[in-house]
mmCIF file of C-alpha atoms in Angstrom:
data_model
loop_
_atom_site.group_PDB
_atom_site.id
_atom_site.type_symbol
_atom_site.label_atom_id
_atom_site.label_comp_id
_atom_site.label_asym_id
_atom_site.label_seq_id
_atom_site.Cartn_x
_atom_site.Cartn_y
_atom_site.Cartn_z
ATOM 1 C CA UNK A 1168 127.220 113.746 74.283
ATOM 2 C CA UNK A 1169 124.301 115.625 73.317
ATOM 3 C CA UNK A 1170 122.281 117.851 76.785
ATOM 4 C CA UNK A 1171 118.636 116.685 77.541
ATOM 5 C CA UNK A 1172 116.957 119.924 76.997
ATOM 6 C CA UNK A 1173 115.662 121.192 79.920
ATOM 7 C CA UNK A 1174 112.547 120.776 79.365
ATOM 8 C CA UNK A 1175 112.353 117.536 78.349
ATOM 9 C CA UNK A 1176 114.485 116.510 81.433
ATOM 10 C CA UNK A 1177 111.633 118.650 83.842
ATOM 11 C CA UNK A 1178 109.088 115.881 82.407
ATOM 12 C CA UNK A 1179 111.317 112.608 83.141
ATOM 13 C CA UNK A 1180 111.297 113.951 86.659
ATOM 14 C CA UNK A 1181 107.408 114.984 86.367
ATOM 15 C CA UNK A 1182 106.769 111.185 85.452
ATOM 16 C CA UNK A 1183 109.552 109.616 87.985
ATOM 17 C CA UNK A 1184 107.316 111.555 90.606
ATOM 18 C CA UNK A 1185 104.329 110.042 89.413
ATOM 19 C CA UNK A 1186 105.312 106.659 89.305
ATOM 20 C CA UNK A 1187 106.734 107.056 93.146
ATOM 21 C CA UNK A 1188 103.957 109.187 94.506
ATOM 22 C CA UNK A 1189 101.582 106.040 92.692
ATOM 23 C CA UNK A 1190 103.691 103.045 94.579
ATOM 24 C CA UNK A 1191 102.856 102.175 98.176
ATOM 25 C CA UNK A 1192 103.728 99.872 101.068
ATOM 26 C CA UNK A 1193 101.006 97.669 103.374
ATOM 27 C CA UNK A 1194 101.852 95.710 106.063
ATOM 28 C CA UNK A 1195 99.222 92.975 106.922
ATOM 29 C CA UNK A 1196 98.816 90.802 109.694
ATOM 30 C CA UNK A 1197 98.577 87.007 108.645
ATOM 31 C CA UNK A 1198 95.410 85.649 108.616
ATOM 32 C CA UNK A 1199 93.765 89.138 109.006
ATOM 33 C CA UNK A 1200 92.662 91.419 105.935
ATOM 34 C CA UNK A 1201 94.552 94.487 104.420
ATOM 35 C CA UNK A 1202 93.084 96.913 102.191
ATOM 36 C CA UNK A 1203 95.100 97.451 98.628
ATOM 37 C CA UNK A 1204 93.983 101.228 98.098
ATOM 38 C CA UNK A 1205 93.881 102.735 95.093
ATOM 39 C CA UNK A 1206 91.676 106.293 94.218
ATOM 40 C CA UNK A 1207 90.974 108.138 91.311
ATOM 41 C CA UNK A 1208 89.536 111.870 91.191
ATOM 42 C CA UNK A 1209 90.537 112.810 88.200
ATOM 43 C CA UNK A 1210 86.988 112.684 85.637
ATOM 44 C CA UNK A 1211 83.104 112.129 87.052
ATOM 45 C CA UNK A 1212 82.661 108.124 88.408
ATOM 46 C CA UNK A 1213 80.196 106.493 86.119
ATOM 47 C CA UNK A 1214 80.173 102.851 87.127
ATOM 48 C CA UNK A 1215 79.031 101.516 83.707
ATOM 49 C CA UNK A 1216 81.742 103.624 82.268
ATOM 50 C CA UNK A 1217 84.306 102.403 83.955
ATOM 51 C CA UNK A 1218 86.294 98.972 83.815
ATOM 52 C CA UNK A 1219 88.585 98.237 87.586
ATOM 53 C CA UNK A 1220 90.814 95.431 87.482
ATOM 54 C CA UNK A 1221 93.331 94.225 90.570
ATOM 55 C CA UNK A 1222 96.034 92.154 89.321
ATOM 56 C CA UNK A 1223 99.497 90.835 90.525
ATOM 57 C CA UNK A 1224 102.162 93.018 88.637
ATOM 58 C CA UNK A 1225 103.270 92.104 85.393
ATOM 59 C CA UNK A 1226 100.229 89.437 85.299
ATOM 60 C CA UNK A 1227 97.788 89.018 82.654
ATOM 61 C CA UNK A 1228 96.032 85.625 83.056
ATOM 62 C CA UNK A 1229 93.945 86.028 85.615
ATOM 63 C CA UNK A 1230 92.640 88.733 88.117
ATOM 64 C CA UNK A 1231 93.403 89.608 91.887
ATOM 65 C CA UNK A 1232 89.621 90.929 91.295
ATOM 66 C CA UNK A 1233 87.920 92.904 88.262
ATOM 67 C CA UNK A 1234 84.890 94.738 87.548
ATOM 68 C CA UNK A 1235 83.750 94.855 83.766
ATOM 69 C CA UNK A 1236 80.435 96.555 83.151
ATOM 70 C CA UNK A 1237 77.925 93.589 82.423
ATOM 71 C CA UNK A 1238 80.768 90.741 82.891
ATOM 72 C CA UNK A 1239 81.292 88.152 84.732
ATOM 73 C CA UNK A 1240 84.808 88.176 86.167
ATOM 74 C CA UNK A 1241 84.869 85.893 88.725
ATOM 75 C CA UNK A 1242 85.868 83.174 86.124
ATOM 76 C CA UNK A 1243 89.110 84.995 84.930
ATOM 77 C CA UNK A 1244 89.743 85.057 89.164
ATOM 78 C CA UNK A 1245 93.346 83.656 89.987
ATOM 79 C CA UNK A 1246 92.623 80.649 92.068
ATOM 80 C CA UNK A 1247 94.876 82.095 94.997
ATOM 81 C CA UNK A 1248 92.314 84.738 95.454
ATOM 82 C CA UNK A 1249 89.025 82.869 94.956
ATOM 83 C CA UNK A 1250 86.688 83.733 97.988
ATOM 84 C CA UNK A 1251 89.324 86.246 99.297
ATOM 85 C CA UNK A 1252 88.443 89.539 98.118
ATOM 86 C CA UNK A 1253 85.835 92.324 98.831
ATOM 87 C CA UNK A 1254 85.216 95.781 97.942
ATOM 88 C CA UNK A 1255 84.043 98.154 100.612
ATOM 89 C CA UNK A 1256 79.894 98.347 100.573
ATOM 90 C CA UNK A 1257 80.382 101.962 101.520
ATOM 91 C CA UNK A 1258 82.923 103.019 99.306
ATOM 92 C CA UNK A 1259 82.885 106.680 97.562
ATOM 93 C CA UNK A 1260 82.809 106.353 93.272
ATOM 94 C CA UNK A 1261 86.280 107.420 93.369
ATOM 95 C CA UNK A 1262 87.829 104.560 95.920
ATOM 96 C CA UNK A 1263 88.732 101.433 94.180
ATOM 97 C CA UNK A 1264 90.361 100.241 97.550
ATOM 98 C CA UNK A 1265 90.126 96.202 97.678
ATOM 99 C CA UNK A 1266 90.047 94.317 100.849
ATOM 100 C CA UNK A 1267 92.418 90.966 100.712
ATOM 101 C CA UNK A 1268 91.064 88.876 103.332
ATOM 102 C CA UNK A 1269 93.126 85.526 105.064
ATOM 103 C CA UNK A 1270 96.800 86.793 104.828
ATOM 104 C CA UNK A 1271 99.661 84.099 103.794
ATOM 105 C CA UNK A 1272 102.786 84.679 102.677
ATOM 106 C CA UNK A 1273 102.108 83.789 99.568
ATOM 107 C CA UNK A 1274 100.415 87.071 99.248
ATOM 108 C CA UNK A 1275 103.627 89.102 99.805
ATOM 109 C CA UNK A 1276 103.397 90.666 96.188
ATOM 110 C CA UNK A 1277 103.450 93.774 94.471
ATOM 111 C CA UNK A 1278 99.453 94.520 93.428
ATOM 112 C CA UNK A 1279 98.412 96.919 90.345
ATOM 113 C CA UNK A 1280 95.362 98.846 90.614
ATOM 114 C CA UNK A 1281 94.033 99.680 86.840
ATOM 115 C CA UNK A 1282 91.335 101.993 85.764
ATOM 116 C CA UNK A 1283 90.079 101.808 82.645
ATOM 117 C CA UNK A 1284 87.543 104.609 81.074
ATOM 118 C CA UNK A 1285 85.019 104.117 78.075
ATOM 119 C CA UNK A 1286 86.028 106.796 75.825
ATOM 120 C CA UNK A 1287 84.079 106.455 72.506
ATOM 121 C CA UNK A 1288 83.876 102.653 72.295
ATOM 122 C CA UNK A 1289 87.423 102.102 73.595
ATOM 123 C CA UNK A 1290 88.697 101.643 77.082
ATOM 124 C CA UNK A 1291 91.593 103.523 77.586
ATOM 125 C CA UNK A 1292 93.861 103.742 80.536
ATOM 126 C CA UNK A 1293 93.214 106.854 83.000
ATOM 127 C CA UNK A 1294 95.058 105.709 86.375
ATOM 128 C CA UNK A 1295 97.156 103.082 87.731
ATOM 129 C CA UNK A 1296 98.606 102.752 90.842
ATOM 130 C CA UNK A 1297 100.939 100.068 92.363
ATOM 131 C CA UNK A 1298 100.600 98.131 95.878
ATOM 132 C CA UNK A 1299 103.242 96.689 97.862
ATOM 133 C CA UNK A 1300 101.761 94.531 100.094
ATOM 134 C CA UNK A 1301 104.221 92.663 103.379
ATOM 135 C CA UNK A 1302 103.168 90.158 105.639
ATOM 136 C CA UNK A 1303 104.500 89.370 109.305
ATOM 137 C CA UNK A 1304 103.314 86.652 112.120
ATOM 138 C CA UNK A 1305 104.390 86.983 115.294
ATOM 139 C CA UNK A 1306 107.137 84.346 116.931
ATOM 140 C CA UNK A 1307 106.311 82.466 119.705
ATOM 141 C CA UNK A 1308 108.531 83.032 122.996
ATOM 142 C CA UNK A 1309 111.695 81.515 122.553
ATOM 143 C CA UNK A 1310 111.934 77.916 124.799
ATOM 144 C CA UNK A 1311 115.115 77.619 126.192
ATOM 145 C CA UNK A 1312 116.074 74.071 127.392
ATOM 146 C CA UNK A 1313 119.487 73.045 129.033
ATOM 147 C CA UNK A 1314 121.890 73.158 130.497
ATOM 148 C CA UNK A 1315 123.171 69.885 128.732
ATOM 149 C CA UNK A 1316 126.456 69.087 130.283
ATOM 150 C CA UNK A 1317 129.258 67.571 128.455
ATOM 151 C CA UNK A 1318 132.889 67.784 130.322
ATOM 152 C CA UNK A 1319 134.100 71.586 131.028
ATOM 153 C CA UNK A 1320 131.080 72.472 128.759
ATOM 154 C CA UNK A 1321 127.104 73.135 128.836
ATOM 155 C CA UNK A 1322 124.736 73.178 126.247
ATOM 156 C CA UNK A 1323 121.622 75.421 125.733
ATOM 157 C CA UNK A 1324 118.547 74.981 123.190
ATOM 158 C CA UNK A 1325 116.315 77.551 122.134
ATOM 159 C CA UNK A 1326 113.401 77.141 120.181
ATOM 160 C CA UNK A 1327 110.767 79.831 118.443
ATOM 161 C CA UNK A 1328 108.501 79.236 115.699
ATOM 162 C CA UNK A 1329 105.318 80.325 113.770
ATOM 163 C CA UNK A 1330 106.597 83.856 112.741
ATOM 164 C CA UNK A 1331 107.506 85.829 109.280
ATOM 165 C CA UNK A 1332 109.123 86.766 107.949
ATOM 166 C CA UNK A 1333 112.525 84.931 108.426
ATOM 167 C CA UNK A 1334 114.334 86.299 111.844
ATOM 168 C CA UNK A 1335 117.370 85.137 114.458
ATOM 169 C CA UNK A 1336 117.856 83.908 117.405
ATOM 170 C CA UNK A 1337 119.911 85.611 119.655
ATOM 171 C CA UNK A 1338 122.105 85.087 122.050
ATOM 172 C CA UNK A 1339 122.532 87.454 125.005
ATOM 173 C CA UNK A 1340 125.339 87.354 127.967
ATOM 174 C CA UNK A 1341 122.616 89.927 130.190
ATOM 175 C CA UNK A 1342 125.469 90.428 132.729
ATOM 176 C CA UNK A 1343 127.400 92.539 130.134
ATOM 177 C CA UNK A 1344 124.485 92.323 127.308
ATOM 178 C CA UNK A 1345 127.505 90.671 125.462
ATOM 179 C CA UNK A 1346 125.696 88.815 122.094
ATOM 180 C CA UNK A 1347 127.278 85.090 122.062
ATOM 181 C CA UNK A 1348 127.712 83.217 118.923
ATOM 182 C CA UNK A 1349 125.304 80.073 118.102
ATOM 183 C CA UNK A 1350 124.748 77.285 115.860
ATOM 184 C CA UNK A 1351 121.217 78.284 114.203
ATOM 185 C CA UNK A 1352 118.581 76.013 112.179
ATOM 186 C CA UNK A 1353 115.818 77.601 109.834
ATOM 187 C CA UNK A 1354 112.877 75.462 108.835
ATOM 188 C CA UNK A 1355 110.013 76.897 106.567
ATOM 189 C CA UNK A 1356 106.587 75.273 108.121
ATOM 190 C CA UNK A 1357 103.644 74.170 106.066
ATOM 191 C CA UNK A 1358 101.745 77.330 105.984
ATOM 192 C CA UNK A 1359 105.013 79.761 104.796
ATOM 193 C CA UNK A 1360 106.181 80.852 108.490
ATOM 194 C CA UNK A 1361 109.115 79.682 110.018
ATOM 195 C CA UNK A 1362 110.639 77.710 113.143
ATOM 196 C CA UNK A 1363 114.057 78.729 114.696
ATOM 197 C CA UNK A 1364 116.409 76.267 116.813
ATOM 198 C CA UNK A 1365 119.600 77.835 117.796
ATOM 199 C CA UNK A 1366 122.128 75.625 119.999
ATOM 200 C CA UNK A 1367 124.472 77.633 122.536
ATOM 201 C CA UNK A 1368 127.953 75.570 123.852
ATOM 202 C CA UNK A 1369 129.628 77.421 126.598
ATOM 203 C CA UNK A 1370 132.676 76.961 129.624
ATOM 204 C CA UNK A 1371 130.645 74.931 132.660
ATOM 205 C CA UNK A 1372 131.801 77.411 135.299
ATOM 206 C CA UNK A 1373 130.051 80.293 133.251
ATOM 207 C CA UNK A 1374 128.532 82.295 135.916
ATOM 208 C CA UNK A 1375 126.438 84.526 134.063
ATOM 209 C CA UNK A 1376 122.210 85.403 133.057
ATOM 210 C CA UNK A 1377 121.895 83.920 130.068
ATOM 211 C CA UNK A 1378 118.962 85.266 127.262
ATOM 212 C CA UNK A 1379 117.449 83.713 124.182
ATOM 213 C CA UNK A 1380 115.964 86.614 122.105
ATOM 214 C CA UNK A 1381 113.894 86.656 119.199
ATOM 215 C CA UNK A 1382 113.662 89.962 117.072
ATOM 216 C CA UNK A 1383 110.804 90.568 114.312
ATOM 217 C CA UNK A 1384 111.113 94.147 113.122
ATOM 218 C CA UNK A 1385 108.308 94.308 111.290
ATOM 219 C CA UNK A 1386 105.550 93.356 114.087
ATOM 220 C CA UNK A 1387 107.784 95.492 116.237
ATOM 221 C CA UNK A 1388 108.227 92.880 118.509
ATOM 222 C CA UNK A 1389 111.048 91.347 120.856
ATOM 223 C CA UNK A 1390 110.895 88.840 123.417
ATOM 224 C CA UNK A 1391 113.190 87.186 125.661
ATOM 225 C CA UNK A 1392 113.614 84.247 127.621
ATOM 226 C CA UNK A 1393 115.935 84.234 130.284
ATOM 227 C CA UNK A 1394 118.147 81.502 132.693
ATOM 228 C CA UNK A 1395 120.439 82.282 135.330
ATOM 229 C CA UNK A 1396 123.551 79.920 135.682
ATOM 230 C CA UNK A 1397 125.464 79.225 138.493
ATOM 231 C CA UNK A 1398 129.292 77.657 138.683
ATOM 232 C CA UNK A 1399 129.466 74.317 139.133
ATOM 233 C CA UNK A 1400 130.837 73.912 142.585
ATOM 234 C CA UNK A 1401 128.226 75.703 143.451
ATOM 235 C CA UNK A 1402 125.483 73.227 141.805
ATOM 236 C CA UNK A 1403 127.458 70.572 143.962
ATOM 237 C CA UNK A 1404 127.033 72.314 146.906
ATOM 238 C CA UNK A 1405 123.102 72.417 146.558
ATOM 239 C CA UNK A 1406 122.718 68.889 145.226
ATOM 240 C CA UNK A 1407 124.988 68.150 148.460
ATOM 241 C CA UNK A 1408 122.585 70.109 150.567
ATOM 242 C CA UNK A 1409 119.594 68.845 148.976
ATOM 243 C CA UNK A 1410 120.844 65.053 149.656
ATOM 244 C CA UNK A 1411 121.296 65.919 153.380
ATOM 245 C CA UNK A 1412 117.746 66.853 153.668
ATOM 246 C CA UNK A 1413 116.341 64.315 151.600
ATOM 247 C CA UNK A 1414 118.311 61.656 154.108
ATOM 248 C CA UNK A 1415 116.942 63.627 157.194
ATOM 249 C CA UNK A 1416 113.615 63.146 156.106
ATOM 250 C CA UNK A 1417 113.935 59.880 155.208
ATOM 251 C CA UNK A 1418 115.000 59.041 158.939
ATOM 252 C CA UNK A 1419 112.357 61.304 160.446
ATOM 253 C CA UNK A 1420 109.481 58.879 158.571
ATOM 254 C CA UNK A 1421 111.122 56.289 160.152
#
């Protein structure tokens, strides 16, 4: 097998560092904005010159957003972005950095940034740069309803929606922070986010705190709901108690 001469092998790894040092990664909020940047410093900024198109990778029907000197773009606009997109009014002439405005999940997609230059006539390409753009919502704190009692057995339900991207529900023994195995449900809502019901079955005499905890790693965020459980002869001794007072008061009205 024939060597790559070094050389030659020094410019792959020129252009593989280009291409990385030219991808990025931006989190958005849904239903906030994120800015797609994308800068160029590399010949004077002529506007008229110049041709900027935003498009989702590897598409070529329509734009995210486009400037064309003396063109009207807004008809070549993919629908998804109609109404959605604005350039900042106090941008230098080298930042091409778009503003995507109403976050869904449906905009989790990798952007390209293309700058095109009039060079005798023709419009050649001088710099493109690729966006990655993730969304997240935050989950609502877990509900935990129960205990349902069946025989020698209780049952928990815990319930968190209205987050992204797709997370679990966990189960938590907090006395030994022991993770206990549930039954989980996933269902994707209208809008892209997700709901969460998990179902916990567990020995009736469990004396332990018991957690429901939902994780979302890219908000950063974790939040728990918590019940204490007690055995059940001691349940019967309160309900006896509380029937004893209930009877006392009863006579006392009397």
């Amino acid at each position: 097998m024939q060597e790559m001469p070094a050389r030659l092998g020094l410019m792959v790894l020129f252009i593989w560092i280009q291409r990385i040092a030219n991808e990025h990664i931006v989190h958005g909020i849904i239903g906030n904005a994120a800015e797609l940047k994308c800068q160029y410093t590399g010949e004077p900024f002529i506007l008229n010159q110049f041709r900027i198109q935003w498009q989702k990778k590897g598409e070529t029907k329509c734009f995210v957003d486009a400037y064309f000197p003396n063109q009207d773009m807004r008809e070549h606009q993919c629908a998804q972005f109609r109404n959605r997109t604005q350039a900042d009014p106090q941008r230098k002439e080298d930042d091409f950095t778009l503003k995507l405005l109403n976050l869904s999940p449906k905009d989790e997609l990798t952007y390209e940034c293309v700058v095109q230059r009039n060079k005798s006539g023709r419009y050649e390409v001088i710099h493109s740069a690729d966006i990655t753009l993730q969304v997240a919502a935050s989950y609502s704190k877990p509900k935990l309803v129960g205990p349902v009692q069946s025989g020698k057995e209780m049952t928990f339900f815990c319930h968190s929606s209205h987050g992204y991207p797709q997370q679990k529900l966990h189960w938590i023994n907090q006395t030994d922070n022991s993770f206990l195995n549930g039954t989980e449900n996933v269902t994707e809502e209208p809008d892209g986010k997700f709901s969460i019901n998990s179902t916990l079955t567990i020995e009736a005499s469990t004396n332990t705190i018991l957690g429901c905890k939902i994780e979302n790693k890219w908000m950063n965020q974790s939040t728990t709901t918590t019940s204490k459980l007690m055995p059940i002869f001691y349940l019967h001794e309160l309900w006896s108690i509380f029937s004893e007072i209930s009877k006392s008061r009863f006579v006392l009205l009397k």
